[in-house]
Amino acid sequence: RGTLYVGVTSDQGRRIWQHREGKIDGFTKKTGYTFVFAERYELITQAIQRENLIKHWTRAWKIELIQSLNPQWRDLYDSLI
């Protein structure tokens, strides 16, 4: 089932590469990482607001959001490069 990680970054490709390569110490380095969902915002303040909202959602709501755009839970990393 795994853990659903929610985060904000200004450089999505770099951040995902860092997680995949284990360059960032912490949870994702220990447990692994698959990039399955993203939203883009013009303003970082909007992204942070959305991140905080989603972090308080139930697991079921987060799963529903992911499945609405990525029903197979494909790793989207390759689509970035």
XYZ file of C-alpha atoms in Angstrom:
81
model
C 0.000 0.000 0.000
C 2.835 2.411 0.711
C 2.935 5.915 2.058
C 1.654 8.894 0.095
C 4.186 11.732 0.180
C 3.081 15.313 -0.515
C 5.598 18.069 -1.145
C 6.318 21.365 -2.890
C 9.272 22.291 -5.079
C 10.210 25.009 -7.546
C 12.182 22.525 -9.704
C 10.194 19.328 -10.085
C 12.623 17.458 -12.331
C 15.605 18.142 -10.091
C 13.723 17.255 -6.915
C 12.392 13.984 -8.277
C 15.848 13.040 -9.579
C 17.302 13.773 -6.118
C 14.719 11.499 -4.483
C 15.212 8.700 -7.031
C 18.985 8.797 -6.694
C 18.896 8.927 -2.887
C 20.527 12.367 -2.778
C 18.122 13.640 -0.111
C 18.365 12.079 3.338
C 15.105 11.215 4.991
C 11.969 9.183 4.493
C 12.051 8.715 0.715
C 15.692 7.618 0.773
C 14.835 4.827 3.212
C 11.575 3.683 1.653
C 11.828 4.328 -2.081
C 9.898 6.697 -4.255
C 7.545 6.576 -7.243
C 6.305 9.823 -8.803
C 2.605 9.330 -9.605
C 0.935 12.757 -9.427
C 1.721 16.447 -9.738
C -0.034 19.780 -9.971
C 1.535 23.007 -11.229
C 0.911 26.475 -9.868
C 2.120 29.875 -11.015
C 2.706 31.115 -7.463
C 4.586 29.199 -4.768
C 2.076 30.471 -2.224
C -0.707 28.690 -4.120
C 1.321 25.475 -4.209
C 2.020 25.634 -0.478
C -1.649 26.279 0.258
C -2.664 23.255 -1.850
C 0.041 21.085 -0.238
C -1.243 21.938 3.241
C -4.802 21.183 2.181
C -3.925 17.780 0.687
C -1.776 16.826 3.682
C -4.909 17.007 5.831
C -7.003 14.860 3.485
C -7.833 11.261 4.250
C -5.835 8.564 2.469
C -8.935 7.645 0.462
C -9.279 11.209 -0.882
C -5.601 11.276 -1.900
C -5.963 7.935 -3.685
C -9.061 9.174 -5.491
C -7.169 12.282 -6.652
C -4.256 10.214 -7.987
C -6.523 7.695 -9.702
C -8.530 10.451 -11.374
C -5.472 11.342 -13.481
C -3.233 8.269 -13.225
C -5.414 5.194 -12.683
C -2.530 2.751 -13.280
C -0.231 4.638 -10.877
C 2.443 4.804 -13.586
C 5.749 6.374 -12.591
C 5.651 9.774 -14.298
C 9.372 10.508 -13.956
C 10.171 9.621 -17.583
C 7.507 12.026 -18.808
C 9.472 14.888 -17.249
C 12.655 14.337 -19.230
